[in-house]
Short mmCIF file of C-alpha atoms and ligand atoms in Angstrom, two decimals:
data_model
loop_
_atom_site.label_atom_id
_atom_site.label_comp_id
_atom_site.label_asym_id
_atom_site.label_seq_id
_atom_site.Cartn_x
_atom_site.Cartn_y
_atom_site.Cartn_z
CA MET A 1424 103.37 80.07 115.55
CA ARG A 1425 102.12 82.32 118.36
CA ASP A 1426 98.54 83.50 118.92
CA PHE A 1427 97.79 86.90 117.46
CA ILE A 1428 95.04 89.48 116.96
CA PHE A 1429 95.04 91.27 113.63
CA HIS A 1430 93.14 94.54 113.45
CA ASN A 1431 94.27 97.41 111.22
CA SER A 1432 91.59 99.98 110.41
CA ASP A 1433 93.84 102.51 108.62
CA LYS A 1434 92.29 103.57 105.30
CA VAL A 1435 95.02 103.87 102.67
CA TYR A 1436 94.54 106.01 99.58
CA PHE A 1437 97.31 104.78 97.31
CA GLY A 1438 98.32 106.27 93.97
CA ARG A 1439 98.56 109.37 91.81
CA ASN A 1440 95.04 110.73 92.03
CA GLN A 1441 93.96 110.18 95.60
CA LEU A 1442 94.77 113.45 97.34
CA GLN A 1443 91.39 114.83 96.24
CA HIS A 1444 89.90 112.68 99.04
CA LEU A 1445 91.90 114.46 101.75
CA PRO A 1446 89.25 117.11 102.62
CA GLU A 1447 86.48 114.54 103.03
CA GLU A 1448 88.71 112.50 105.36
CA LEU A 1449 89.60 115.52 107.50
CA LEU A 1450 86.03 116.86 107.64
CA GLN A 1451 84.89 113.66 109.33
CA TYR A 1452 86.70 114.91 112.44
CA GLY A 1453 86.11 118.66 112.23
CA ASN A 1454 87.24 121.70 110.29
CA HIS A 1455 90.26 122.82 112.31
CA ALA A 1456 93.51 120.99 111.54
CA LEU A 1457 97.07 121.17 112.82
CA LEU A 1458 99.48 120.78 109.90
CA VAL A 1459 102.68 119.07 111.05
CA TYR A 1460 105.68 119.00 108.73
CA GLY A 1461 109.46 118.94 108.64
CA GLY A 1462 112.28 121.13 107.43
CA GLY A 1463 110.80 122.28 104.14
CA SER A 1464 110.90 119.40 101.63
CA ILE A 1465 107.12 119.60 101.20
CA LYS A 1466 107.36 123.30 100.29
CA ARG A 1467 110.10 122.65 97.73
CA SER A 1468 108.15 119.78 96.14
CA GLY A 1469 104.90 121.78 95.88
CA LEU A 1470 102.93 119.38 98.07
CA TYR A 1471 102.38 122.01 100.77
CA GLY A 1472 100.89 124.43 98.23
CA ARG A 1473 98.57 121.77 96.79
CA ILE A 1474 97.30 120.73 100.20
CA THR A 1475 96.76 124.20 101.63
CA ALA A 1476 94.87 125.26 98.47
CA MET A 1477 92.58 122.27 98.97
CA LEU A 1478 92.00 123.09 102.64
CA GLU A 1479 91.08 126.67 101.75
CA GLU A 1480 88.70 125.53 99.05
CA HIS A 1481 86.88 123.25 101.51
CA GLY A 1482 86.70 125.72 104.40
CA ILE A 1483 89.13 123.81 106.59
CA ARG A 1484 91.02 126.14 108.95
CA TRP A 1485 94.53 125.22 110.02
CA CYS A 1486 97.53 126.22 112.07
CA GLU A 1487 101.02 124.81 111.69
CA LEU A 1488 103.85 123.11 113.49
CA ALA A 1489 106.78 123.29 111.06
CA GLY A 1490 110.41 122.23 111.43
CA VAL A 1491 109.96 118.77 112.93
CA GLU A 1492 113.44 117.28 113.19
CA PRO A 1493 114.52 113.84 111.92
CA ASN A 1494 114.42 111.80 115.17
CA PRO A 1495 111.63 114.09 116.48
CA ARG A 1496 112.25 115.72 119.85
CA HIS A 1497 109.83 115.50 122.76
CA THR A 1498 110.04 119.28 123.12
CA THR A 1499 108.70 119.71 119.56
CA VAL A 1500 105.86 117.30 120.33
CA ASN A 1501 105.04 119.34 123.43
CA ARG A 1502 104.89 122.58 121.41
CA GLY A 1503 102.41 120.93 119.05
CA ALA A 1504 100.29 119.62 121.95
CA ALA A 1505 100.17 123.11 123.48
CA LEU A 1506 98.97 124.50 120.14
CA CYS A 1507 96.22 121.89 119.93
CA ARG A 1508 95.01 122.71 123.44
CA GLU A 1509 95.06 126.48 122.88
CA ARG A 1510 93.42 126.43 119.46
CA GLY A 1511 90.92 123.60 119.90
CA ILE A 1512 92.31 121.47 117.08
CA ASP A 1513 90.07 118.67 115.77
CA VAL A 1514 92.48 116.64 113.68
CA ILE A 1515 96.24 116.35 113.04
CA LEU A 1516 97.44 116.37 109.43
CA ALA A 1517 101.01 115.04 109.32
CA ILE A 1518 102.76 115.56 105.97
CA GLY A 1519 106.19 113.95 105.69
CA GLY A 1520 108.25 110.93 106.64
CA GLY A 1521 108.26 108.86 109.81
CA SER A 1522 109.62 111.67 111.99
CA VAL A 1523 106.76 113.99 111.07
CA ILE A 1524 104.10 111.30 111.44
CA ASP A 1525 105.56 110.17 114.79
CA CYS A 1526 105.66 113.76 116.01
CA GLY A 1527 102.02 114.13 114.95
CA LYS A 1528 101.12 110.96 116.85
CA GLY A 1529 102.91 112.23 119.96
CA ILE A 1530 100.98 115.51 119.67
CA ALA A 1531 97.71 113.61 119.18
CA ALA A 1532 98.36 111.66 122.40
CA ALA A 1533 99.68 114.52 124.56
CA SER A 1534 96.80 116.79 123.51
CA LEU A 1535 94.25 114.57 125.21
CA ALA A 1536 96.33 113.24 128.10
CA ASP A 1537 96.24 114.53 131.70
CA THR A 1538 99.66 116.04 131.07
CA ALA A 1539 100.67 118.05 128.00
CA ASP A 1540 104.22 116.63 128.32
CA VAL A 1541 104.62 113.60 126.08
CA TRP A 1542 107.60 112.47 128.15
CA GLU A 1543 105.29 111.90 131.13
CA LEU A 1544 103.45 109.38 128.94
CA VAL A 1545 106.76 107.69 128.18
CA LYS A 1546 107.61 107.52 131.88
CA GLU A 1547 104.22 105.96 132.61
CA GLY A 1548 105.04 103.10 130.21
CA GLY A 1549 104.12 104.62 126.86
CA GLU A 1550 100.67 103.02 126.46
CA VAL A 1551 98.29 105.47 124.77
CA ASP A 1552 94.53 105.00 125.28
CA ASP A 1553 93.21 108.13 123.64
CA ALA A 1554 94.49 110.52 120.98
CA LEU A 1555 93.24 113.11 118.52
CA PRO A 1556 92.56 111.63 115.06
CA LEU A 1557 95.55 111.78 112.71
CA VAL A 1558 95.67 111.69 108.92
CA ALA A 1559 99.06 111.14 107.26
CA VAL A 1560 100.38 112.18 103.86
CA LEU A 1561 103.50 110.08 103.37
CA THR A 1562 106.62 111.40 101.62
CA ASN A 1563 109.22 108.77 102.58
CA ALA A 1564 108.89 105.00 102.23
CA ALA A 1565 110.62 103.80 105.38
CA THR A 1566 109.19 103.50 108.87
CA GLY A 1567 105.70 102.13 108.39
CA SER A 1568 104.38 104.77 110.81
CA GLU A 1569 101.70 105.58 108.24
CA MET A 1570 100.05 102.24 109.00
CA ASP A 1571 101.17 101.28 112.51
CA ILE A 1572 100.45 101.97 116.16
CA TRP A 1573 103.84 103.30 117.24
CA ALA A 1574 105.52 106.67 117.54
CA VAL A 1575 109.23 106.96 118.31
CA ILE A 1576 110.14 110.11 120.25
CA THR A 1577 113.63 111.31 121.19
CA ASN A 1578 114.66 113.09 124.38
CA LEU A 1579 118.06 114.63 123.72
CA GLU A 1580 118.50 115.70 127.35
CA THR A 1581 118.29 112.14 128.70
CA ARG A 1582 119.60 110.54 125.49
CA GLU A 1583 116.58 108.31 125.16
CA LYS A 1584 114.62 107.31 122.08
CA VAL A 1585 111.47 105.52 123.09
CA CYS A 1586 108.17 104.29 121.62
CA ILE A 1587 104.72 105.26 122.71
CA GLU A 1588 102.08 102.92 121.37
CA GLY A 1589 98.46 101.96 121.13
CA PRO A 1590 95.65 101.50 118.59
CA ALA A 1591 94.64 105.15 119.24
CA LEU A 1592 97.84 106.15 117.39
CA LEU A 1593 96.95 104.33 114.19
CA PRO A 1594 96.37 106.94 111.47
CA ARG A 1595 92.71 107.17 110.46
CA ALA A 1596 93.82 107.49 106.85
CA ALA A 1597 97.12 107.56 104.96
CA PHE A 1598 97.70 109.13 101.55
CA GLU A 1599 100.44 107.38 99.64
CA ASN A 1600 101.44 108.78 96.28
CA PRO A 1601 104.75 107.32 95.08
CA GLU A 1602 105.32 110.58 93.16
CA ASP A 1603 105.65 112.38 96.51
CA THR A 1604 108.84 110.38 97.11
CA PHE A 1605 110.52 111.26 93.78
CA SER A 1606 112.35 114.15 95.46
CA LEU A 1607 113.97 111.95 98.12
CA PRO A 1608 117.77 112.05 97.92
CA ALA A 1609 119.55 108.75 97.24
CA TYR A 1610 120.90 108.58 100.81
CA GLN A 1611 117.40 108.83 102.35
CA THR A 1612 116.12 106.31 99.80
CA ALA A 1613 118.86 103.88 100.85
CA CYS A 1614 118.26 104.40 104.57
CA GLY A 1615 114.48 104.19 104.25
CA SER A 1616 114.69 101.05 102.15
CA PHE A 1617 116.92 99.31 104.63
CA ASP A 1618 114.59 100.33 107.46
CA ILE A 1619 111.75 98.55 105.63
CA LEU A 1620 113.87 95.45 105.10
CA ASN A 1621 114.91 95.35 108.72
CA HIS A 1622 111.32 95.75 109.98
CA VAL A 1623 110.68 92.42 108.30
CA LEU A 1624 114.00 90.77 109.14
CA ASP A 1625 113.83 91.83 112.81
CA ASN A 1626 110.66 89.71 113.06
CA TYR A 1627 111.70 86.96 110.65
CA TYR A 1628 111.31 83.51 112.05
CA LEU A 1629 114.91 82.54 112.72
CA ASP A 1630 113.89 79.34 114.45
CA ASP A 1631 112.51 76.09 113.07
CA GLY A 1632 109.60 77.91 111.42
CA GLU A 1633 106.90 75.50 112.61
CA GLY A 1634 103.58 76.73 111.16
CA MET A 1635 105.18 79.92 109.85
CA GLU A 1636 105.40 79.08 106.16
CA LEU A 1637 102.74 81.53 104.94
CA VAL A 1638 104.08 84.42 107.04
CA ARG A 1639 107.64 83.69 105.95
CA GLU A 1640 106.61 83.67 102.28
CA PHE A 1641 104.97 87.08 102.81
CA GLN A 1642 108.05 88.38 104.58
CA GLU A 1643 110.46 87.09 101.95
CA SER A 1644 108.47 88.56 99.09
CA VAL A 1645 108.45 91.99 100.75
CA MET A 1646 112.20 91.82 101.46
CA ARG A 1647 112.83 90.75 97.85
CA ALA A 1648 110.85 93.74 96.62
CA VAL A 1649 113.07 96.03 98.68
CA VAL A 1650 116.25 94.39 97.39
CA ARG A 1651 115.00 94.81 93.82
CA CYS A 1652 113.44 98.27 94.05
CA ALA A 1653 115.84 100.22 96.28
CA PRO A 1654 118.67 100.34 93.73
CA ALA A 1655 116.17 101.10 90.95
CA ALA A 1656 114.74 104.07 92.90
CA MET A 1657 118.24 105.33 93.71
CA ALA A 1658 119.31 105.17 90.07
CA GLU A 1659 116.05 106.61 88.73
CA PRO A 1660 114.37 108.75 91.43
CA ASP A 1661 111.17 109.09 89.37
CA ASN A 1662 110.73 105.37 88.73
CA TYR A 1663 107.06 105.11 89.75
CA ALA A 1664 106.98 101.31 89.94
CA ALA A 1665 110.05 101.10 92.18
CA ARG A 1666 108.86 103.96 94.42
CA GLY A 1667 105.38 102.43 94.58
CA ASN A 1668 106.65 99.01 95.61
CA LEU A 1669 108.84 100.55 98.30
CA MET A 1670 105.94 102.61 99.59
CA TRP A 1671 103.59 99.66 99.93
CA ALA A 1672 106.37 97.54 101.41
CA SER A 1673 106.90 100.27 104.03
CA SER A 1674 103.22 100.21 104.95
CA MET A 1675 102.94 96.43 105.04
CA ALA A 1676 106.04 95.86 107.16
CA LEU A 1677 104.64 96.91 110.55
CA SER A 1678 100.93 96.82 109.74
CA GLY A 1679 100.44 93.52 111.56
CA VAL A 1680 100.32 91.41 108.40
CA LEU A 1681 103.98 90.45 108.23
CA ASP A 1682 104.72 89.85 111.88
CA ALA A 1683 101.59 87.85 112.68
CA GLY A 1684 102.59 85.01 115.00
CA THR A 1685 106.26 86.02 115.19
CA MET A 1686 108.25 86.91 118.30
CA HIS A 1687 108.42 90.64 117.40
CA THR A 1688 111.32 91.49 119.68
CA GLY A 1689 113.12 93.85 117.26
CA PRO A 1690 116.74 93.22 118.31
CA CYS A 1691 118.35 95.46 115.66
CA HIS A 1692 115.79 98.17 116.34
CA ARG A 1693 116.44 98.12 120.06
CA MET A 1694 120.17 98.40 119.44
CA GLU A 1695 119.76 101.12 116.80
CA HIS A 1696 117.48 103.36 118.83
CA GLU A 1697 120.37 103.74 121.28
CA LEU A 1698 122.68 104.86 118.46
CA SER A 1699 120.28 107.51 117.19
CA ALA A 1700 119.43 108.62 120.76
CA PHE A 1701 123.09 109.19 121.59
CA TYR A 1702 124.36 110.35 118.21
CA ASP A 1703 121.28 111.59 116.29
CA ILE A 1704 122.17 109.47 113.24
CA THR A 1705 119.76 108.41 110.49
CA HIS A 1706 117.81 105.39 111.75
CA GLY A 1707 118.06 103.24 108.60
CA HIS A 1708 121.81 103.79 108.37
CA GLY A 1709 122.33 102.63 111.94
CA LEU A 1710 120.28 99.51 111.13
CA ALA A 1711 122.35 98.78 108.02
CA ILE A 1712 125.56 98.88 110.04
CA LEU A 1713 124.15 96.65 112.79
CA THR A 1714 122.21 94.03 110.84
CA PRO A 1715 125.00 92.00 109.17
CA ARG A 1716 126.99 92.00 112.43
CA TRP A 1717 123.93 90.89 114.42
CA LEU A 1718 123.31 88.03 111.94
CA GLU A 1719 126.96 86.99 112.21
CA TYR A 1720 126.73 87.11 116.01
CA ILE A 1721 123.59 84.98 116.30
CA LEU A 1722 124.74 82.44 113.71
CA ASN A 1723 124.91 78.99 115.34
CA ASP A 1724 123.78 75.46 114.52
CA ARG A 1725 120.18 76.35 115.35
CA THR A 1726 119.97 79.57 113.35
CA ALA A 1727 122.18 78.60 110.39
CA PRO A 1728 119.42 76.89 108.30
CA GLU A 1729 117.13 79.94 108.65
CA ILE A 1730 119.85 82.46 107.89
CA TYR A 1731 120.82 80.41 104.85
CA ARG A 1732 117.16 80.33 103.77
CA LEU A 1733 117.03 84.12 104.04
CA GLY A 1734 120.13 84.31 101.84
CA GLN A 1735 118.62 82.00 99.24
CA ARG A 1736 115.12 83.45 99.14
CA VAL A 1737 115.97 87.14 99.41
CA PHE A 1738 119.55 87.68 98.31
CA GLY A 1739 120.03 84.99 95.66
CA VAL A 1740 122.61 82.89 97.53
CA PRO A 1741 122.89 79.57 95.60
CA GLU A 1742 121.61 76.26 96.94
CA GLY A 1743 123.90 73.37 97.80
CA TYR A 1744 125.99 74.64 100.70
CA ALA A 1745 126.02 73.09 104.17
CA PRO A 1746 123.87 75.23 106.53
CA THR A 1747 126.69 77.07 108.30
CA GLU A 1748 128.60 77.81 105.12
CA GLY A 1749 125.39 78.93 103.38
CA ALA A 1750 124.51 81.13 106.36
CA LYS A 1751 127.92 82.82 106.17
CA LYS A 1752 127.31 83.52 102.48
CA ALA A 1753 123.93 84.99 103.44
CA VAL A 1754 125.56 87.34 105.97
CA ASP A 1755 128.04 88.42 103.29
CA ALA A 1756 125.17 89.06 100.88
CA VAL A 1757 123.33 91.24 103.42
CA ALA A 1758 126.54 93.23 104.00
CA ALA A 1759 127.10 93.63 100.25
CA PHE A 1760 123.54 94.93 99.86
CA CYS A 1761 124.01 97.50 102.63
CA PHE A 1762 127.50 98.73 101.85
CA GLU A 1763 127.89 98.17 98.09
CA THR A 1764 124.42 98.27 96.53
CA LEU A 1765 123.02 100.95 98.87
CA GLY A 1766 126.44 102.57 99.23
CA LEU A 1767 126.14 103.18 102.98
CA GLU A 1768 129.22 103.67 105.16
CA SER A 1769 129.83 100.35 106.88
CA ARG A 1770 131.35 101.44 110.20
CA LEU A 1771 130.17 103.41 113.20
CA SER A 1772 133.54 105.12 113.35
CA ALA A 1773 132.74 106.72 109.96
CA LEU A 1774 129.77 108.36 111.74
CA GLN A 1775 132.08 109.65 114.50
CA ILE A 1776 130.86 107.04 116.97
CA ASP A 1777 133.33 105.44 119.37
CA ALA A 1778 132.98 102.93 122.20
CA ARG A 1779 132.69 105.34 125.12
CA HIS A 1780 128.92 104.97 125.67
CA PHE A 1781 128.52 101.34 124.55
CA GLY A 1782 128.07 99.99 128.10
CA GLU A 1783 125.28 102.43 128.91
CA MET A 1784 123.64 101.97 125.50
CA ALA A 1785 123.76 98.16 125.76
CA ALA A 1786 122.20 98.17 129.24
CA HIS A 1787 119.43 100.48 128.07
CA ALA A 1788 118.76 98.43 124.91
CA CYS A 1789 118.20 95.36 127.11
CA GLY A 1790 115.66 97.23 129.27
CA ALA A 1791 114.34 96.26 132.68
CA GLU A 1792 114.37 92.53 131.89
CA GLY A 1793 118.11 92.70 131.23
CA LYS A 1794 118.02 91.06 127.81
CA ILE A 1795 116.62 91.33 124.31
CA PRO A 1796 114.56 88.16 123.83
CA GLY A 1797 114.76 86.22 120.58
CA VAL A 1798 116.00 83.03 119.05
CA ARG A 1799 119.40 83.99 120.47
CA PRO A 1800 118.63 86.22 123.50
CA LEU A 1801 121.06 89.10 123.84
CA THR A 1802 122.46 90.26 127.19
CA PRO A 1803 124.12 93.66 127.61
CA ALA A 1804 127.50 91.96 127.08
CA ASP A 1805 126.26 90.52 123.77
CA VAL A 1806 124.92 93.89 122.64
CA GLU A 1807 128.19 95.59 123.52
CA ALA A 1808 130.08 92.93 121.55
CA ILE A 1809 127.87 93.61 118.50
CA TYR A 1810 128.44 97.36 118.80
CA ARG A 1811 132.18 96.68 118.86
CA MET A 1812 131.92 94.56 115.70
CA CYS A 1813 130.46 97.66 114.02
CA LEU A 1814 133.23 100.10 114.96
O1 NZQ B 2436 112.17 117.47 107.18
P1 NZQ B 2436 112.00 117.44 105.71
O2 NZQ B 2436 112.36 118.72 105.04
O3 NZQ B 2436 110.66 116.92 105.27
O4 NZQ B 2436 113.14 116.43 105.13
C1 NZQ B 2436 113.17 115.04 105.47
C2 NZQ B 2436 114.28 114.67 106.43
O5 NZQ B 2436 115.36 115.55 106.30
C3 NZQ B 2436 113.56 114.28 104.23
N1 NZQ B 2436 112.44 113.95 103.38
C4 NZQ B 2436 111.33 113.26 103.69
N2 NZQ B 2436 110.55 113.12 102.59
C5 NZQ B 2436 111.19 113.76 101.59
C6 NZQ B 2436 112.38 114.29 102.08
N3 NZQ B 2436 113.25 115.00 101.30
C7 NZQ B 2436 112.92 115.16 100.01
N4 NZQ B 2436 111.79 114.66 99.46
C8 NZQ B 2436 110.92 113.95 100.21
N5 NZQ B 2436 109.83 113.42 99.64
O6 NZQ B 2436 114.15 113.09 104.69
C9 NZQ B 2436 114.77 113.33 105.94
C10 NZQ B 2436 114.41 112.20 106.87
O7 NZQ B 2436 113.04 112.19 107.16
P2 NZQ B 2436 112.49 111.34 108.38
O8 NZQ B 2436 111.04 111.56 108.49
O9 NZQ B 2436 113.33 111.57 109.59
O10 NZQ B 2436 112.81 109.84 107.90
P3 NZQ B 2436 112.09 108.52 108.22
O11 NZQ B 2436 110.81 108.40 107.46
O12 NZQ B 2436 113.10 107.48 108.00
O13 NZQ B 2436 111.71 108.59 109.79
C11 NZQ B 2436 112.67 108.29 110.77
C12 NZQ B 2436 112.07 108.34 112.17
O14 NZQ B 2436 111.03 107.35 112.37
C13 NZQ B 2436 111.39 106.48 113.46
C14 NZQ B 2436 112.90 106.53 113.42
O15 NZQ B 2436 113.48 106.05 114.60
C15 NZQ B 2436 113.15 108.01 113.20
O16 NZQ B 2436 112.93 108.73 114.40
N6 NZQ B 2436 110.76 105.17 113.31
C16 NZQ B 2436 109.42 105.10 113.48
C17 NZQ B 2436 108.75 103.91 113.46
C18 NZQ B 2436 107.30 103.84 113.68
N7 NZQ B 2436 106.61 104.90 113.98
O17 NZQ B 2436 106.72 102.75 113.59
C19 NZQ B 2436 109.43 102.63 113.29
C20 NZQ B 2436 110.81 102.77 112.77
O18 NZQ B 2436 111.52 101.61 113.11
C21 NZQ B 2436 111.56 103.97 113.25
O19 NZQ B 2436 112.13 103.75 114.51
ZN1 ZN B 2437 112.83 101.11 111.74
#
């Protein structure tokens, strides 16, 4: 168990009747907001109308940055930062999924930085010391951005998808009403759910687990909730209990609670961010394709007992197998969850991805240190081999 500092000051308003507190949260920071949202789902669901009526009623002025793309572009962030500087914005109100919240965080950072270009912050290492306050209204249970310190920004020109990070990016408040996710299509529900599961699994203790029992129990219970609730939410989009469990699981996953004392090296995430940078695919789908192959690749005598434990505790693999055999059953169970239960295409080739950029992507995923650390460190050759297993 590694040393850790836990500090998460995000105030979460969870449930059906909490949006009434939005004006009081915003007014703590001023009365001029930038509304950031995506391609229109919040207008179709009526959420936009409810929120803007509330802002009007409380004398909160606003301007808008609409049309944030899934995998938000640095150019969109820069447009938002320019608006904030021109209009003297006090607070960012991000209404949407992870892409919208991340875009809002990028705007919050670039608005106060020496440069209005968020990519300059990325080039300087991505550490953010200061940012405008941000309040999030979450509409997709997936990334955990509503309760974490990261923002993932994509530069399509350089084919890079990179994090900026820092406590200044933690939302000041997050509004989480499971009803706001009822309109999510089944595909986004599947992808978002697997993203949550992988946030936990990517930091799961795949070693001997010394001192990690409490954290692992937390992690396993959150992963079990995802395995139980994702199919329920796909079958019944307005199942409040299933949507609510997924939403809270999303927020817990990267809040600092579930990865306390772990290695937090995010191997599947580092490999996936290359896929969505090069091919603009849906993040959770890329993770679902990679994860069973990564588990198969890292399976050895040292990791087998832990992978088998994951299978038993989360996916219902029976007891009684030898570790390696049990671990193989666990990998099969993860694959069945991704490709049968969630119904996601299992191969990169089905997403029109071939091997031509794998070398470049693998080198970039391994970063300056030349490897992804972890219980089984991955070199660029390892990463390329995993990509090939996914073709
Ligand atoms: O743009 P709109 O019209 O809102 O539609 C979105 C979008 O098309 C739609 N959607 C969202 N809520 C909806 C809805 N449609 C109907 N009803 C609703 N209630 O879903 C589509 C996908 O939305 P998006 O925000 O892109 O999805 P997600 O929440 O999965 O965010 C993905 C982004 O977050 C990054 C990913 O890499 C990706 O760029 N991540 C951010 C993390 C973080 N900040 O900590 C960590 C994650 O690992 C991840 O990397
Ligand atoms: Zn993720």
